[in-house]
mmCIF file of C-alpha atoms in Angstrom:
data_model
loop_
_atom_site.group_PDB
_atom_site.id
_atom_site.type_symbol
_atom_site.label_atom_id
_atom_site.label_comp_id
_atom_site.label_asym_id
_atom_site.label_seq_id
_atom_site.Cartn_x
_atom_site.Cartn_y
_atom_site.Cartn_z
ATOM 1 C CA MET A 1 18.834 -26.446 -6.991
ATOM 2 C CA LYS A 2 16.197 -24.123 -8.432
ATOM 3 C CA THR A 3 17.517 -20.995 -10.138
ATOM 4 C CA ILE A 4 15.501 -17.777 -10.111
ATOM 5 C CA ASP A 5 17.068 -15.524 -12.723
ATOM 6 C CA THR A 6 15.987 -11.942 -12.069
ATOM 7 C CA ARG A 7 18.805 -10.297 -13.995
ATOM 8 C CA GLY A 8 17.578 -7.333 -16.000
ATOM 9 C CA ARG A 9 14.437 -7.031 -13.866
ATOM 10 C CA LEU A 10 13.726 -3.870 -11.886
ATOM 11 C CA CYS A 11 12.254 -3.768 -8.376
ATOM 12 C CA PRO A 12 9.940 -5.156 -7.240
ATOM 13 C CA GLU A 13 9.977 -7.987 -9.836
ATOM 14 C CA PRO A 14 12.922 -9.911 -8.289
ATOM 15 C CA LEU A 15 11.149 -9.933 -4.924
ATOM 16 C CA ILE A 16 7.852 -11.057 -6.429
ATOM 17 C CA MET A 17 9.551 -13.824 -8.450
ATOM 18 C CA THR A 18 11.304 -15.094 -5.324
ATOM 19 C CA LYS A 19 8.118 -15.001 -3.250
ATOM 20 C CA ARG A 20 6.247 -16.974 -5.901
ATOM 21 C CA ALA A 21 8.989 -19.599 -5.994
ATOM 22 C CA ILE A 22 9.027 -19.979 -2.213
ATOM 23 C CA SER A 23 5.225 -20.221 -2.021
ATOM 24 C CA GLY A 24 5.325 -23.340 -4.192
ATOM 25 C CA ALA A 25 8.286 -24.957 -2.425
ATOM 26 C CA GLY A 26 8.736 -27.370 0.437
ATOM 27 C CA PRO A 27 11.311 -28.216 3.105
ATOM 28 C CA GLY A 28 14.722 -29.078 1.700
ATOM 29 C CA ASP A 29 14.266 -27.197 -1.573
ATOM 30 C CA GLU A 30 17.380 -25.284 -2.549
ATOM 31 C CA PHE A 31 17.332 -21.970 -4.366
ATOM 32 C CA GLU A 32 19.712 -19.542 -5.935
ATOM 33 C CA VAL A 33 18.511 -16.086 -6.938
ATOM 34 C CA LEU A 34 20.526 -14.232 -9.567
ATOM 35 C CA THR A 35 20.294 -10.453 -9.736
ATOM 36 C CA ASP A 36 22.298 -7.609 -11.233
ATOM 37 C CA ASN A 37 20.464 -4.850 -9.366
ATOM 38 C CA PRO A 38 21.948 -3.697 -6.003
ATOM 39 C CA THR A 39 18.590 -2.416 -4.788
ATOM 40 C CA ALA A 40 16.894 -5.712 -5.647
ATOM 41 C CA LEU A 41 19.673 -7.601 -3.848
ATOM 42 C CA SER A 42 19.187 -5.488 -0.713
ATOM 43 C CA ASN A 43 15.411 -5.999 -0.799
ATOM 44 C CA LEU A 44 15.775 -9.753 -1.295
ATOM 45 C CA LYS A 45 18.079 -10.037 1.699
ATOM 46 C CA SER A 46 15.669 -8.033 3.851
ATOM 47 C CA TYR A 47 12.723 -10.162 2.720
ATOM 48 C CA LEU A 48 14.483 -13.467 3.466
ATOM 49 C CA THR A 49 15.578 -12.151 6.853
ATOM 50 C CA GLU A 50 11.963 -11.213 7.675
ATOM 51 C CA LEU A 51 10.906 -14.778 6.845
ATOM 52 C CA GLY A 52 13.685 -16.208 9.026
ATOM 53 C CA ILE A 53 15.399 -17.901 6.065
ATOM 54 C CA VAL A 54 19.140 -18.367 6.421
ATOM 55 C CA PHE A 55 20.940 -17.448 3.197
ATOM 56 C CA ARG A 56 24.393 -16.730 1.880
ATOM 57 C CA THR A 57 25.469 -14.346 -0.834
ATOM 58 C CA GLU A 58 28.208 -14.676 -3.417
ATOM 59 C CA GLY A 59 28.455 -11.480 -5.396
ATOM 60 C CA ASP A 60 24.995 -10.883 -6.851
ATOM 61 C CA THR A 61 23.801 -14.434 -6.109
ATOM 62 C CA VAL A 62 21.706 -15.341 -3.070
ATOM 63 C CA ARG A 63 21.540 -19.016 -2.066
ATOM 64 C CA PHE A 64 19.333 -20.647 0.555
ATOM 65 C CA VAL A 65 17.722 -23.940 1.561
ATOM 66 C CA LEU A 66 14.214 -24.061 3.012
ATOM 67 C CA ALA A 67 14.089 -25.692 6.436
ATOM 68 C CA GLY A 68 10.297 -25.454 6.246
ATOM 69 C CA VAL A 69 7.635 -23.450 4.472
ATOM 70 C CA PRO A 70 7.990 -19.948 5.949
ATOM 71 C CA SER A 71 4.957 -18.325 7.536
ATOM 72 C CA GLY A 72 3.542 -15.775 5.109
ATOM 73 C CA ALA A 73 5.012 -17.540 2.074
ATOM 74 C CA ALA A 74 3.295 -20.920 2.319
ATOM 75 C CA ALA A 75 1.856 -22.685 -0.683
ATOM 76 C CA GLY A 76 -1.760 -21.731 -1.164
ATOM 77 C CA THR A 77 -1.390 -18.141 0.004
ATOM 78 C CA PRO A 78 -2.640 -15.487 -2.439
ATOM 79 C CA ASP A 79 -0.375 -14.413 -5.244
ATOM 80 C CA PRO A 80 1.667 -11.401 -4.008
ATOM 81 C CA VAL A 81 0.564 -9.294 -6.963
ATOM 82 C CA CYS A 82 -3.156 -9.821 -6.352
ATOM 83 C CA GLY A 83 -3.363 -10.501 -2.623
ATOM 84 C CA THR A 84 -4.357 -7.822 -0.134
ATOM 85 C CA PRO A 85 -2.387 -8.091 3.104
ATOM 86 C CA SER A 86 -4.214 -8.184 6.402
ATOM 87 C CA ARG A 87 -4.296 -4.915 8.235
ATOM 88 C CA SER A 88 -1.670 -4.696 10.946
ATOM 89 C CA VAL A 89 -2.461 -3.476 14.442
ATOM 90 C CA PRO A 90 -1.098 0.049 14.889
ATOM 91 C CA VAL A 91 1.668 0.659 17.376
ATOM 92 C CA SER A 92 0.401 2.202 20.594
ATOM 93 C CA GLY A 93 0.134 5.956 20.111
ATOM 94 C CA HIS A 94 -0.015 5.559 16.328
ATOM 95 C CA GLY A 95 -3.019 5.912 14.040
ATOM 96 C CA ASP A 96 -4.142 3.300 11.533
ATOM 97 C CA TYR A 97 -2.974 5.423 8.633
ATOM 98 C CA CYS A 98 0.087 6.121 6.555
ATOM 99 C CA VAL A 99 1.426 9.241 4.871
ATOM 100 C CA ALA A 100 2.540 8.908 1.236
ATOM 101 C CA VAL A 101 4.861 11.650 -0.019
ATOM 102 C CA SER A 102 5.441 11.721 -3.773
ATOM 103 C CA SER A 103 6.861 15.217 -4.166
ATOM 104 C CA ASP A 104 9.119 17.690 -2.385
ATOM 105 C CA ARG A 105 6.289 20.241 -2.302
ATOM 106 C CA MET A 106 2.681 20.392 -1.124
ATOM 107 C CA GLY A 107 -0.150 21.408 -3.417
ATOM 108 C CA SER A 108 0.128 23.422 -6.607
ATOM 109 C CA GLY A 109 0.351 27.082 -7.496
ATOM 110 C CA ASN A 110 3.713 28.274 -6.213
ATOM 111 C CA ASP A 111 6.601 25.820 -5.923
ATOM 112 C CA GLU A 112 8.442 27.696 -3.196
ATOM 113 C CA LEU A 113 5.273 27.970 -1.117
ATOM 114 C CA GLY A 114 4.664 24.263 -1.728
ATOM 115 C CA ARG A 115 8.098 23.385 -0.312
ATOM 116 C CA ILE A 116 7.489 25.545 2.764
ATOM 117 C CA LEU A 117 4.089 23.935 3.358
ATOM 118 C CA LEU A 118 5.363 20.361 3.043
ATOM 119 C CA ARG A 119 8.206 20.983 5.467
ATOM 120 C CA ALA A 120 5.739 22.538 7.902
ATOM 121 C CA PHE A 121 3.536 19.454 7.536
ATOM 122 C CA ILE A 122 6.418 17.048 8.265
ATOM 123 C CA ASN A 123 7.514 19.097 11.266
ATOM 124 C CA ALA A 124 3.929 19.225 12.574
ATOM 125 C CA LEU A 125 3.412 15.453 12.371
ATOM 126 C CA GLY A 126 5.319 14.968 15.602
ATOM 127 C CA ASP A 127 2.669 16.989 17.428
ATOM 128 C CA ALA A 128 -0.273 15.181 15.845
ATOM 129 C CA GLY A 129 -2.677 13.438 18.214
ATOM 130 C CA ARG A 130 -1.758 10.067 16.695
ATOM 131 C CA LEU A 131 1.342 9.441 14.650
ATOM 132 C CA PRO A 132 1.125 7.593 11.328
ATOM 133 C CA ALA A 133 2.201 3.954 11.286
ATOM 134 C CA HIS A 134 4.261 4.554 8.130
ATOM 135 C CA LEU A 135 5.770 7.385 6.140
ATOM 136 C CA LEU A 136 6.321 6.468 2.486
ATOM 137 C CA PHE A 137 8.613 8.461 0.207
ATOM 138 C CA TYR A 138 8.780 7.945 -3.552
ATOM 139 C CA ASN A 139 9.582 9.919 -6.704
ATOM 140 C CA GLY A 140 10.490 13.511 -5.778
ATOM 141 C CA GLY A 141 9.416 12.913 -2.185
ATOM 142 C CA ILE A 142 12.652 11.033 -1.459
ATOM 143 C CA HIS A 143 14.524 14.349 -1.359
ATOM 144 C CA LEU A 144 12.996 15.037 2.056
ATOM 145 C CA ALA A 145 14.927 12.051 3.472
ATOM 146 C CA LEU A 146 18.313 12.973 1.985
ATOM 147 C CA GLU A 147 21.302 14.556 3.644
ATOM 148 C CA GLY A 148 20.979 18.332 3.710
ATOM 149 C CA SER A 149 17.186 18.372 3.838
ATOM 150 C CA ASP A 150 15.771 20.484 6.647
ATOM 151 C CA THR A 151 13.218 17.742 7.365
ATOM 152 C CA VAL A 152 15.766 15.054 8.304
ATOM 153 C CA ALA A 153 15.819 15.958 12.013
ATOM 154 C CA ALA A 154 12.013 15.791 12.264
ATOM 155 C CA LEU A 155 11.945 12.487 10.358
ATOM 156 C CA LYS A 156 14.601 10.971 12.619
ATOM 157 C CA GLU A 157 12.539 11.947 15.649
ATOM 158 C CA LEU A 158 9.431 10.351 14.113
ATOM 159 C CA GLU A 159 11.441 7.203 13.386
ATOM 160 C CA ARG A 160 12.707 7.180 16.978
ATOM 161 C CA ARG A 161 9.089 7.310 18.139
ATOM 162 C CA GLY A 162 8.192 4.234 16.111
ATOM 163 C CA VAL A 163 7.053 5.563 12.751
ATOM 164 C CA LYS A 164 8.350 3.271 9.996
ATOM 165 C CA ILE A 165 9.888 5.300 7.185
ATOM 166 C CA LEU A 166 10.183 3.555 3.810
ATOM 167 C CA VAL A 167 12.044 5.137 0.905
ATOM 168 C CA CYS A 168 11.671 3.833 -2.653
ATOM 169 C CA GLY A 169 14.942 2.204 -3.725
ATOM 170 C CA THR A 170 14.194 2.503 -7.445
ATOM 171 C CA CYS A 171 13.656 6.232 -6.943
ATOM 172 C CA LEU A 172 16.952 6.578 -5.055
ATOM 173 C CA ASP A 173 18.691 4.827 -7.949
ATOM 174 C CA PHE A 174 16.962 7.043 -10.515
ATOM 175 C CA TYR A 175 18.069 10.216 -8.748
ATOM 176 C CA ASP A 176 21.495 8.669 -7.974
ATOM 177 C CA ALA A 177 20.868 9.522 -4.330
ATOM 178 C CA LYS A 178 21.204 6.248 -2.415
ATOM 179 C CA GLU A 179 24.503 7.274 -0.788
ATOM 180 C CA ARG A 180 22.838 10.448 0.518
ATOM 181 C CA LEU A 181 19.929 8.770 2.292
ATOM 182 C CA ALA A 182 19.923 10.158 5.839
ATOM 183 C CA VAL A 183 16.845 8.554 7.386
ATOM 184 C CA GLY A 184 14.514 5.631 6.733
ATOM 185 C CA THR A 185 14.842 2.199 5.164
ATOM 186 C CA VAL A 186 15.446 1.541 1.477
ATOM 187 C CA SER A 187 12.335 -0.274 0.270
ATOM 188 C CA ASN A 188 10.546 -1.241 -2.935
ATOM 189 C CA MET A 189 7.218 -0.698 -4.639
ATOM 190 C CA PHE A 190 5.928 -4.129 -3.620
ATOM 191 C CA LYS A 191 6.360 -3.302 0.082
ATOM 192 C CA ILE A 192 5.010 0.226 -0.414
ATOM 193 C CA THR A 193 1.945 -1.249 -2.151
ATOM 194 C CA GLU A 194 1.429 -3.640 0.763
ATOM 195 C CA VAL A 195 1.499 -0.778 3.231
ATOM 196 C CA LEU A 196 -0.903 1.343 1.157
ATOM 197 C CA ALA A 197 -3.328 -1.562 0.730
ATOM 198 C CA GLY A 198 -3.231 -2.456 4.425
ATOM 199 C CA ALA A 199 -3.619 1.050 5.857
ATOM 200 C CA GLY A 200 -6.902 2.211 7.344
ATOM 201 C CA HIS A 201 -6.506 5.336 5.254
ATOM 202 C CA VAL A 202 -3.759 7.119 3.369
ATOM 203 C CA VAL A 203 -2.813 10.789 3.652
ATOM 204 C CA TYR A 204 -1.334 12.408 0.538
ATOM 205 C CA PRO A 205 -0.005 15.842 1.605
#
């Protein structure tokens, strides 16, 4: 059994280390991934599920056996740090763009005005001619997806209409806000980077 020890590593390193290991593996190879980071554990489980790999967890250890080389993680594919993912086809009614929100306010000058403007922007997205494929929230932007935010209802409606909302897990941990997440999926900087690199264009409000 091959051991991937990611203890002490912050997201997205555990995910990248696991992807590298799988890319060089073959059918029948057994793995155990050790982690001491709850966010990394959640991201690893989501990643393995996406690849169709059956795994089991024991505490902070994830164990799995490869039945074959998973599509998207085969040997010979580009290194996940350097590779640029192929652009995905937008969902019908959605534009080939994503919106990246790094703050709880829009622009600079007056903070209160900035908060008003950003909330107006989020609320207006639902009436845009074409919805974004993704909404990305990181750093102070995560506060818009937390319980009590007046943008949660609009974000839930966008999610219902097919917009994928990704919220940085490391940022949620930093702000000790993971239990207050009200909308979206906890993600990591590796996935957020993939989305940014694969988008036709990126809107930074």
